[in-house]
Short mmCIF file of C-alpha atoms and ligand atoms in Angstrom, two decimals:
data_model
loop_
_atom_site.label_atom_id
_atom_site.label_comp_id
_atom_site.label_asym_id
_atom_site.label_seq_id
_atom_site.Cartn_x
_atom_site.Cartn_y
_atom_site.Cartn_z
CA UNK Z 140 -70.78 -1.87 15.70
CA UNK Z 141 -68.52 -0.11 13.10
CA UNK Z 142 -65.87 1.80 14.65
CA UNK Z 143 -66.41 4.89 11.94
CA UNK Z 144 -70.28 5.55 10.19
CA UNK Z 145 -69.45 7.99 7.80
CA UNK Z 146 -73.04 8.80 6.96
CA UNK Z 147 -74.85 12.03 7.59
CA UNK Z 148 -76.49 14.30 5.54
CA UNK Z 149 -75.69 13.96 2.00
CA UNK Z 150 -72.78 12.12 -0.27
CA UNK Z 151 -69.27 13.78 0.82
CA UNK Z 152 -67.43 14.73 -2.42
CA UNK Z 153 -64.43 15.99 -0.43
CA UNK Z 154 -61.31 13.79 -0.56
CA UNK Z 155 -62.04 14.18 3.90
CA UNK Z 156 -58.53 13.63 5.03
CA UNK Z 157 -57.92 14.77 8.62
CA UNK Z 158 -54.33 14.73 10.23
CA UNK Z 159 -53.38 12.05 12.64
CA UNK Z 160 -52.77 13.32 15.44
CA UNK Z 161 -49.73 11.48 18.08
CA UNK Z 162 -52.35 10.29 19.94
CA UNK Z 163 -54.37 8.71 17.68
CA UNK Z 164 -53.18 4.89 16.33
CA UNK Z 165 -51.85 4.83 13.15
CA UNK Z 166 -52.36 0.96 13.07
CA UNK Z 167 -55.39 -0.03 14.62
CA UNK Z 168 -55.70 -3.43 16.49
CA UNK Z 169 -59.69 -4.73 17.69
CA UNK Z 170 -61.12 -8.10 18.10
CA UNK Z 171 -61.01 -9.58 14.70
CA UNK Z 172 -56.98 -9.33 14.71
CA UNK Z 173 -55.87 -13.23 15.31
CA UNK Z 174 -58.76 -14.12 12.51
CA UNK Z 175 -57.92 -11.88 10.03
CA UNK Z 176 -54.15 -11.94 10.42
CA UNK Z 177 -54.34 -15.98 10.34
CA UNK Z 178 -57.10 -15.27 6.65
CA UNK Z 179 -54.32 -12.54 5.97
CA UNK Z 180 -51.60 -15.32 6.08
CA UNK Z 181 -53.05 -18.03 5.06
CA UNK Z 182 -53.85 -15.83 1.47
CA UNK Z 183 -50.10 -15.29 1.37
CA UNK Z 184 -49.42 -19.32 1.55
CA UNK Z 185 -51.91 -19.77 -1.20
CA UNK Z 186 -50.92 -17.06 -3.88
CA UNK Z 187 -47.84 -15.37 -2.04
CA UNK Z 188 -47.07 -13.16 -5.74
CA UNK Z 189 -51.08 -12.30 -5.80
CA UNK Z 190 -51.00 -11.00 -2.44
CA UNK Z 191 -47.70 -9.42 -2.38
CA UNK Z 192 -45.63 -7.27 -4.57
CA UNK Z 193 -42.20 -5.46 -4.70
CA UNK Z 194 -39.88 -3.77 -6.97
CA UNK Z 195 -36.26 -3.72 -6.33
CA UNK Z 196 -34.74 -0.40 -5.13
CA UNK Z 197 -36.81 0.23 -3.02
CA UNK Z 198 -35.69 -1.51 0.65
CA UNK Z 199 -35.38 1.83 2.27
CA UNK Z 200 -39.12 2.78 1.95
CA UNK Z 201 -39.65 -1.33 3.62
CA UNK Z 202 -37.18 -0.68 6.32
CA UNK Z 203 -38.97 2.67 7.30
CA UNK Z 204 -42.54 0.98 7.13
CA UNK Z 205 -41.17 -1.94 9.70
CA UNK Z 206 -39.97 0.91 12.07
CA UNK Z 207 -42.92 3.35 12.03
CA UNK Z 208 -45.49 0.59 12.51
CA UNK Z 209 -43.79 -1.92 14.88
CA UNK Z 210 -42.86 1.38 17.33
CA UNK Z 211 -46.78 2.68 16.68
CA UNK Z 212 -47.94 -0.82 18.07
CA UNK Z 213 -46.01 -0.94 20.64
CA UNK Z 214 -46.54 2.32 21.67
CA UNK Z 215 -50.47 2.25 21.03
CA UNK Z 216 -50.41 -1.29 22.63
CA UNK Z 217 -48.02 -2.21 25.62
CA UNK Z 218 -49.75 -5.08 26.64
CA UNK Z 219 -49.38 -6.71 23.10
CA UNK Z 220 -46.47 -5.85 21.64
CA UNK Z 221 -42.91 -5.15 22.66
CA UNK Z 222 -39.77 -3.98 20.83
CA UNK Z 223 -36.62 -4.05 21.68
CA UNK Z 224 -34.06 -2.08 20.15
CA UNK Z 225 -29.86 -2.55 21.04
CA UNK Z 226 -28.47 -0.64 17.76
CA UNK Z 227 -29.91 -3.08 14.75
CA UNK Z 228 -30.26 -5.36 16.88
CA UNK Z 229 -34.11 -5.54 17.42
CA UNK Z 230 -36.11 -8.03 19.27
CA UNK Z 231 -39.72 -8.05 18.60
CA UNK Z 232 -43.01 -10.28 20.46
CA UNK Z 233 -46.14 -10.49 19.53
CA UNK Z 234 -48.20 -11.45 22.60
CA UNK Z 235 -51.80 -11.59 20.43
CA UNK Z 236 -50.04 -14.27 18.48
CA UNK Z 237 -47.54 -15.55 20.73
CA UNK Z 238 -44.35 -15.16 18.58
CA UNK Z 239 -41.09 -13.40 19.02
CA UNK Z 240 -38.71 -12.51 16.57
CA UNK Z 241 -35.06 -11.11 16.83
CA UNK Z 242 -33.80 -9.58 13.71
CA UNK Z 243 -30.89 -7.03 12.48
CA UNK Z 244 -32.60 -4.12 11.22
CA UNK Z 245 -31.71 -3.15 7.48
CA UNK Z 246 -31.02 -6.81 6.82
CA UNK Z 247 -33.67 -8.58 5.07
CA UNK Z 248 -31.83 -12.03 5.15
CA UNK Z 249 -32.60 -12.20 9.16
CA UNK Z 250 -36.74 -11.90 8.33
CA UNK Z 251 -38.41 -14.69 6.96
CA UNK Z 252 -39.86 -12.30 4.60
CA UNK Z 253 -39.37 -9.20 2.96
CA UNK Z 254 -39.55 -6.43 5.06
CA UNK Z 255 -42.99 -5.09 4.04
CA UNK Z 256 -44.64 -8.66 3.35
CA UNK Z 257 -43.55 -9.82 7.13
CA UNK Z 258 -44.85 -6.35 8.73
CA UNK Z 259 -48.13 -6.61 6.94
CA UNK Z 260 -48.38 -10.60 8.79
CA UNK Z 261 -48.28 -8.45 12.37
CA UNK Z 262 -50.80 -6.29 11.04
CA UNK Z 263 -54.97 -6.64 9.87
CA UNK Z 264 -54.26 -3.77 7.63
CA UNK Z 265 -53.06 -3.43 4.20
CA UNK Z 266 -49.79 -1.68 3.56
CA UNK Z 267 -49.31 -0.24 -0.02
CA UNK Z 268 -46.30 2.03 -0.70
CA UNK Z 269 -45.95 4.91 -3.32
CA UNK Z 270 -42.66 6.67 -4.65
CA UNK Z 271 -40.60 8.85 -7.04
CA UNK Z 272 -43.20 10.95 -9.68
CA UNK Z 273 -46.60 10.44 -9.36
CA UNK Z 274 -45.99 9.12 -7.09
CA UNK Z 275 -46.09 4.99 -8.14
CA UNK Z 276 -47.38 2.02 -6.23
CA UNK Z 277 -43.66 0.29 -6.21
CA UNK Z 278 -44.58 -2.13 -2.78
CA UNK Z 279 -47.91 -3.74 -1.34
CA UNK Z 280 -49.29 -6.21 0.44
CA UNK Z 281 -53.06 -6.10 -0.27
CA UNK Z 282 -55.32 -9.18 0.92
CA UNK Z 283 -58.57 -7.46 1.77
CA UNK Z 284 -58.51 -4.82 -1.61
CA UNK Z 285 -61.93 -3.83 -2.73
CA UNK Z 286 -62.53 -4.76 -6.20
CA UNK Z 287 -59.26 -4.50 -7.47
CA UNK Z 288 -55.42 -6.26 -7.15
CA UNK Z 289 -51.92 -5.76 -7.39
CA UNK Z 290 -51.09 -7.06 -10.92
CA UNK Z 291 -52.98 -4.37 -11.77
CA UNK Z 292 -52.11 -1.48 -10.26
CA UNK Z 293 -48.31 -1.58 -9.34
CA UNK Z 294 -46.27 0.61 -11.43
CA UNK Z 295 -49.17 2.88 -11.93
CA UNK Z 296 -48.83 6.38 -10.42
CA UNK Z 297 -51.60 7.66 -8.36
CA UNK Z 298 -53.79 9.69 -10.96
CA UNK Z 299 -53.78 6.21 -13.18
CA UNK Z 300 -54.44 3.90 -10.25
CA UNK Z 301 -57.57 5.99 -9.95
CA UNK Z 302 -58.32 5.98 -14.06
CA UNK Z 303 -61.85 4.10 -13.70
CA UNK Z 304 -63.31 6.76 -11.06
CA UNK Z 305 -61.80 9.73 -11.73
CA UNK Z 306 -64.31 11.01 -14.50
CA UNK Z 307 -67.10 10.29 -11.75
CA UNK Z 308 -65.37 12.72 -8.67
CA UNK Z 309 -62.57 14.67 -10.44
CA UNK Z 310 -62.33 17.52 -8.17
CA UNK Z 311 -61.63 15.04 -5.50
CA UNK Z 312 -59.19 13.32 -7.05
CA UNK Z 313 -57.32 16.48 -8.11
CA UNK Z 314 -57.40 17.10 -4.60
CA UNK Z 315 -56.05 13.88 -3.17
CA UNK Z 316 -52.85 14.41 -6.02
CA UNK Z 317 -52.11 17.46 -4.28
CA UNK Z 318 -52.24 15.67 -0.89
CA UNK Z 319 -49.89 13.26 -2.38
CA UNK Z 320 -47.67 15.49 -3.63
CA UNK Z 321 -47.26 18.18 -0.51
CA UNK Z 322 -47.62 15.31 2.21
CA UNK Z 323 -45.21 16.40 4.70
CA UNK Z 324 -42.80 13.66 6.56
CA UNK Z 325 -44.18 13.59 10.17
CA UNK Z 326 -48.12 14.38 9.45
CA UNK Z 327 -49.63 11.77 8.62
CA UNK Z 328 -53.20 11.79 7.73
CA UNK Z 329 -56.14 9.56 7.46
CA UNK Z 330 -59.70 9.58 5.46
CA UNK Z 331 -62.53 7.01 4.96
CA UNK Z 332 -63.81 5.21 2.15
CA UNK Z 333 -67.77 3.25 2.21
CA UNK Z 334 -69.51 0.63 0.87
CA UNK Z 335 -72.24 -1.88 0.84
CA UNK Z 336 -71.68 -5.04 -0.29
CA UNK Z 337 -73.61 -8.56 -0.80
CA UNK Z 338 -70.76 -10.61 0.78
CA UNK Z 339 -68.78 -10.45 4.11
CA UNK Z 340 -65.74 -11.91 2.45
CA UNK Z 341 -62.53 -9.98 3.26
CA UNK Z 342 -61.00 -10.82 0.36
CA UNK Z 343 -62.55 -8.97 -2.58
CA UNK Z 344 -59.31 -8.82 -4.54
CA UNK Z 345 -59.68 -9.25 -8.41
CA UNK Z 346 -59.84 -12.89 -8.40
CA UNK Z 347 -62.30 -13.15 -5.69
CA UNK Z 348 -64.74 -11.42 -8.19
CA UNK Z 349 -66.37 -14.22 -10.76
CA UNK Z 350 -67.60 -15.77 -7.25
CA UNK Z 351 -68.70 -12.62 -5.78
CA UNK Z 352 -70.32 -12.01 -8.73
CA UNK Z 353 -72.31 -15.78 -8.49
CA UNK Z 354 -73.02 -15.20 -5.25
CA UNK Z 355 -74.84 -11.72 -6.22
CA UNK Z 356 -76.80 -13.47 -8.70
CA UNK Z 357 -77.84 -15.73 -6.49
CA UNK Z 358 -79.20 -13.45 -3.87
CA UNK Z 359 -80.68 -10.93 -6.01
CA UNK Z 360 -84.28 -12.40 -7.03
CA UNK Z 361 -84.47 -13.43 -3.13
CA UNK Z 362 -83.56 -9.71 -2.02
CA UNK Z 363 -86.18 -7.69 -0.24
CA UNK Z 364 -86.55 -4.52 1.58
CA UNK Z 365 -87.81 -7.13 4.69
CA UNK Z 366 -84.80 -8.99 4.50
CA UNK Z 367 -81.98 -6.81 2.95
CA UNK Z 368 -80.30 -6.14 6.07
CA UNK Z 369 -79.53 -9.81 6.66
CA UNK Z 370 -77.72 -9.89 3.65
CA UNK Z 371 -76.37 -6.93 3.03
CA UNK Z 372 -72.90 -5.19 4.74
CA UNK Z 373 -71.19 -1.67 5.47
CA UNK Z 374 -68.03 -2.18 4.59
CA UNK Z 375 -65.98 0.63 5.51
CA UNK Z 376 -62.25 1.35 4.60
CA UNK Z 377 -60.00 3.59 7.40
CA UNK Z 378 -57.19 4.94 5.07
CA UNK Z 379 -53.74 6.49 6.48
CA UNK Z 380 -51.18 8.33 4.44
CA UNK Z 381 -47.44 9.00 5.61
CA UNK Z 382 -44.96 10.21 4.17
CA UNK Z 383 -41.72 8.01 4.63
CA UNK Z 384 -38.55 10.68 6.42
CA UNK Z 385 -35.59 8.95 4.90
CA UNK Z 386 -36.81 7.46 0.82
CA UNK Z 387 -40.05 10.22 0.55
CA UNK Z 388 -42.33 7.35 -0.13
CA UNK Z 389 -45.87 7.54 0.73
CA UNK Z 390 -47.23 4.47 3.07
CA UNK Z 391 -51.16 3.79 2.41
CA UNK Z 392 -52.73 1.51 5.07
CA UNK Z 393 -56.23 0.24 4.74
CA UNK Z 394 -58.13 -1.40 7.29
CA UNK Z 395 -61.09 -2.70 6.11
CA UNK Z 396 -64.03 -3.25 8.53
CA UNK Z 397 -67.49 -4.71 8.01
CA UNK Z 398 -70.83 -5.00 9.79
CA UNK Z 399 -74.02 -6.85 8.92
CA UNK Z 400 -76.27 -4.04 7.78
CA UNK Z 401 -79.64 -4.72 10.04
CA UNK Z 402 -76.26 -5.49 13.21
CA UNK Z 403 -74.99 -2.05 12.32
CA UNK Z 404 -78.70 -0.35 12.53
CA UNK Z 405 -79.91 -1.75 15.81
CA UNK Z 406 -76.48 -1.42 17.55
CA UNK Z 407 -75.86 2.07 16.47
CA UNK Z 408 -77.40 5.03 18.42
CA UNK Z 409 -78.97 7.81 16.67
CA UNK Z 410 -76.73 11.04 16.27
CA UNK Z 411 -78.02 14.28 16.19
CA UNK Z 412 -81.66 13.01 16.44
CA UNK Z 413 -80.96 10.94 13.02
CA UNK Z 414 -80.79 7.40 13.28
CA UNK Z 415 -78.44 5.53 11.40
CA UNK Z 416 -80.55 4.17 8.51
CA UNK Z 417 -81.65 7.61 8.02
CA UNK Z 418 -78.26 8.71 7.69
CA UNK Z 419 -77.53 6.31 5.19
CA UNK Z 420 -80.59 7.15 3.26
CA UNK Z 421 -79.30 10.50 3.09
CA UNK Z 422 -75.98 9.77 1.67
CA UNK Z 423 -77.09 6.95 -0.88
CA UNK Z 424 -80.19 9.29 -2.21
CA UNK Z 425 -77.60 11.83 -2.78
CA UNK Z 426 -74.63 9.68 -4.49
CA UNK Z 427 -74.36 9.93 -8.09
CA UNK Z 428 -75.87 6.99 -9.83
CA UNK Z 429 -71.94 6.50 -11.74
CA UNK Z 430 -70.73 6.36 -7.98
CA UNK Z 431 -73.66 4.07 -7.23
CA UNK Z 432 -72.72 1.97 -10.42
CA UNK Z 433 -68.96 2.24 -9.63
CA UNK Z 434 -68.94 0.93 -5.49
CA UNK Z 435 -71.28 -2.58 -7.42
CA UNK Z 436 -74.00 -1.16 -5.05
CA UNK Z 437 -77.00 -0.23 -8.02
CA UNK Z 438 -77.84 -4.30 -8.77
CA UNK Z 439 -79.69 -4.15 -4.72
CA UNK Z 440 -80.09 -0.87 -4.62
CA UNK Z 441 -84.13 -0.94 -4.45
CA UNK Z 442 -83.97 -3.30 -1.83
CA UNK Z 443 -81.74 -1.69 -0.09
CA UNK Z 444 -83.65 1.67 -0.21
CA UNK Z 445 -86.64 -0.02 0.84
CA UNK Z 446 -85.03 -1.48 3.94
CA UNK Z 447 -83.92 1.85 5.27
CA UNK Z 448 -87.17 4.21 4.55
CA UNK Z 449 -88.91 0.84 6.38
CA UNK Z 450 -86.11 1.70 9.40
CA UNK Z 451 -86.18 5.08 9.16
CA UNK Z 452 -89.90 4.89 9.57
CA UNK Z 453 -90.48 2.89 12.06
CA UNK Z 454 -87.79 4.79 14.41
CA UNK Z 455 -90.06 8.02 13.55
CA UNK Z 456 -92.68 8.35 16.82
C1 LIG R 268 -56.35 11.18 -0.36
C2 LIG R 268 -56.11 10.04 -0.95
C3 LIG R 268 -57.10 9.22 -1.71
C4 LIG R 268 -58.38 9.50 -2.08
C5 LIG R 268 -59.20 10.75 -1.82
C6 LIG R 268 -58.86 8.34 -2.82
C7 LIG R 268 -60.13 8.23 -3.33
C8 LIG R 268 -60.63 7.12 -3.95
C9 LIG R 268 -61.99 6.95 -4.34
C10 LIG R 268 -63.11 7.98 -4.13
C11 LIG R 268 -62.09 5.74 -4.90
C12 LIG R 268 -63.38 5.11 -5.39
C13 LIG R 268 -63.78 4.03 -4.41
C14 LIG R 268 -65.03 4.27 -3.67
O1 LIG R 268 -65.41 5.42 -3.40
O2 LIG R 268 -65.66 3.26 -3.28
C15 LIG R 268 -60.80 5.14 -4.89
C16 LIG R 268 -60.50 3.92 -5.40
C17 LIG R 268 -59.24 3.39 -5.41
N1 LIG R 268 -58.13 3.90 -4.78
FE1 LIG R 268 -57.97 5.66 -3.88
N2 LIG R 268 -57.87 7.42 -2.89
C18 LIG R 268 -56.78 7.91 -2.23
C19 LIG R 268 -55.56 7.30 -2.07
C20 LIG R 268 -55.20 6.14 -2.70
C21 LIG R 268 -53.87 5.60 -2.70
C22 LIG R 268 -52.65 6.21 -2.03
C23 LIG R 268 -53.91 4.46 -3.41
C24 LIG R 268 -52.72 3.60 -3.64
C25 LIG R 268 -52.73 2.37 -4.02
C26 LIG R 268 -55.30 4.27 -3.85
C27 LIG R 268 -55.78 3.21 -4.59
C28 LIG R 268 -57.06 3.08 -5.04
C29 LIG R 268 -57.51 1.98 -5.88
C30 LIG R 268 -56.65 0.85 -6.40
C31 LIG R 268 -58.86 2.16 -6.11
C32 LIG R 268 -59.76 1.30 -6.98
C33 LIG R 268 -59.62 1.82 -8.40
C34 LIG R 268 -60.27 0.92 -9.43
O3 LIG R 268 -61.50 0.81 -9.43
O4 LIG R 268 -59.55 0.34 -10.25
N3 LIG R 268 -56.05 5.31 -3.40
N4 LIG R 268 -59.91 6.01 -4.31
#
């Protein structure tokens, strides 16, 4: 089951950040993490400049990322991870993976990779940081993006990172600039994004997409409400924003979880007498068909439809 459903009773327009409180992780570590750190690494042997990205001047904003998440996890997780700190002196093990690691902090030559690339490797989400105006994407490691890359993006400030869907939720992205631009150092804050997708592949970065695309095509004249939740998955995005004490850069992390739609049904309990796949009903009957369009869901979106009323039906007594 999907850690976060964020269904209900109609689409959310609201940008639906919340602030993270001390207690609550801002990296979060579940079952999948050895497989999709080993898929994360492997991406960055393959296409190391696809997956990751950095402008010079901006070390600070790396530094700060490798101390706020390697103290979160092992704070969140003492059984995992450790870290030790003697000055800049740190020492750090990874007991999930096995691996320890002493480095100086603040030099990059005593990592095997930049400071941002080698955190994201210890972590199943993606790190993306902003800065200066705008602010601008200057730093990321992104291996499970949703429809989109870093080639494209990096140098872009927020409000033209978010050119192709603005028009379709504007007062939501007015909204999120504002978040961007008051985000206080020491409150972070987290939201979350949904989908459904055709394809369980973590990787639906830009290039992934002529074979996602194939794939689709494929599917599509098979697709039926009897069998869409075989082939169809939630895929749902937990976002974090924090502002960065020492540079004022914003770190975005994403972690991208998915479920098999008909899994995600049956394991879910109902809330509030609704079951889940009337839940979803309600949200995708009330999305705007540009959204619909926009998140590649309109192509199985009878099918789809059909699956849930069938659900939502049978659950009624
Ligand atoms: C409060 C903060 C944010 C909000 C409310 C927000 C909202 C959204 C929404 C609604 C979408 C459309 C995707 C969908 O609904 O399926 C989107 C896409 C996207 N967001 Fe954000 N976002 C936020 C922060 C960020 C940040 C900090 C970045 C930095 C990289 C970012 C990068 C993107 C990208 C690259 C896309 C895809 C755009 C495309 O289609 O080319 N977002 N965002």
């Amino acid at each position: 089951m999907l850690p976060y459903f964020p269904f209900d009773q109609k689409f959310n327009d609201k940008i639906g950040t919340a602030i993270l409180t001390q207690d609550d992780p801002l990296i979060e570590v579940d079952d999948h993490y050895q497989t999709e750190v080993a898929l994360k690494r492997a991406l960055l042997i393959q296409e190391p400049d696809y997956y990751f990205q950095a402008f010079l001047g901006h070390e600070m904003a790396q530094w700060e990322v490798v101390e706020l998440i390697l103290a979160d996890l092992a704070r969140q997780y003492p059984d995992r991870f450790l870290l030790q700190r003697a000055g800049d002196a740190w020492t750090w093990e990874n007991r999930l993976l096995g691996e320890r690691i002493s480095f100086q902090f603040g030099d990059a030559s005593t990592l095997p990779q930049a400071p941002l690339d080698w955190t994201g490797r210890q972590v199943q989400e993606d790190l993306l940081v902003l800065a200066g105006d705008g602010p601008a994407l200057v730093a990321g490691q992104l291996c499970f993006g949703n429809v989109w890359s870093l080639e494209e993006k990096m140098g872009l400030p927020f409000w033209e990172i978010h050119a192709p869907i603005t028009p379709i939720v504007e007062p939501m992205m007015r909204a999120a600039q504002q978040v961007m631009n008051r985000l206080p150092a020491g409150k972070p804050v987290w939201r979350l994004n949904w989908s459904i997708k055709a394809s369980d592949q973590l990787d639906m970065t830009t290039r992934r997409v002529p074979d996602l695309n194939r794939e689709l095509a494929e599917l599509l004249p098979a697709l039926t409400p009897d069998n869409a939740g075989e082939h169809l998955y939630v895929r749902i995005e937990r976002q974090t924003l924090t502002r960065l004490p020492r540079s004022g850069a914003v770190l975005f992390g994403l972690h991208t979880y998915q479920n098999r739609l008909d899994r995600e049904l049956t394991e879910r309990p109902d809330a509030a007498e609704r079951s889940p796949a009337e839940r979803l009903l309600n949200v995708l009957t009330t999305t705007p068909p540009a959204m619909l369009d926009y998140k590649g869901i309109a192509p199985f979106l009878g099918p789809l439809l059909g699956h849930l009323e069938q659900k939502a039906a049978s659950e009624v007594v």
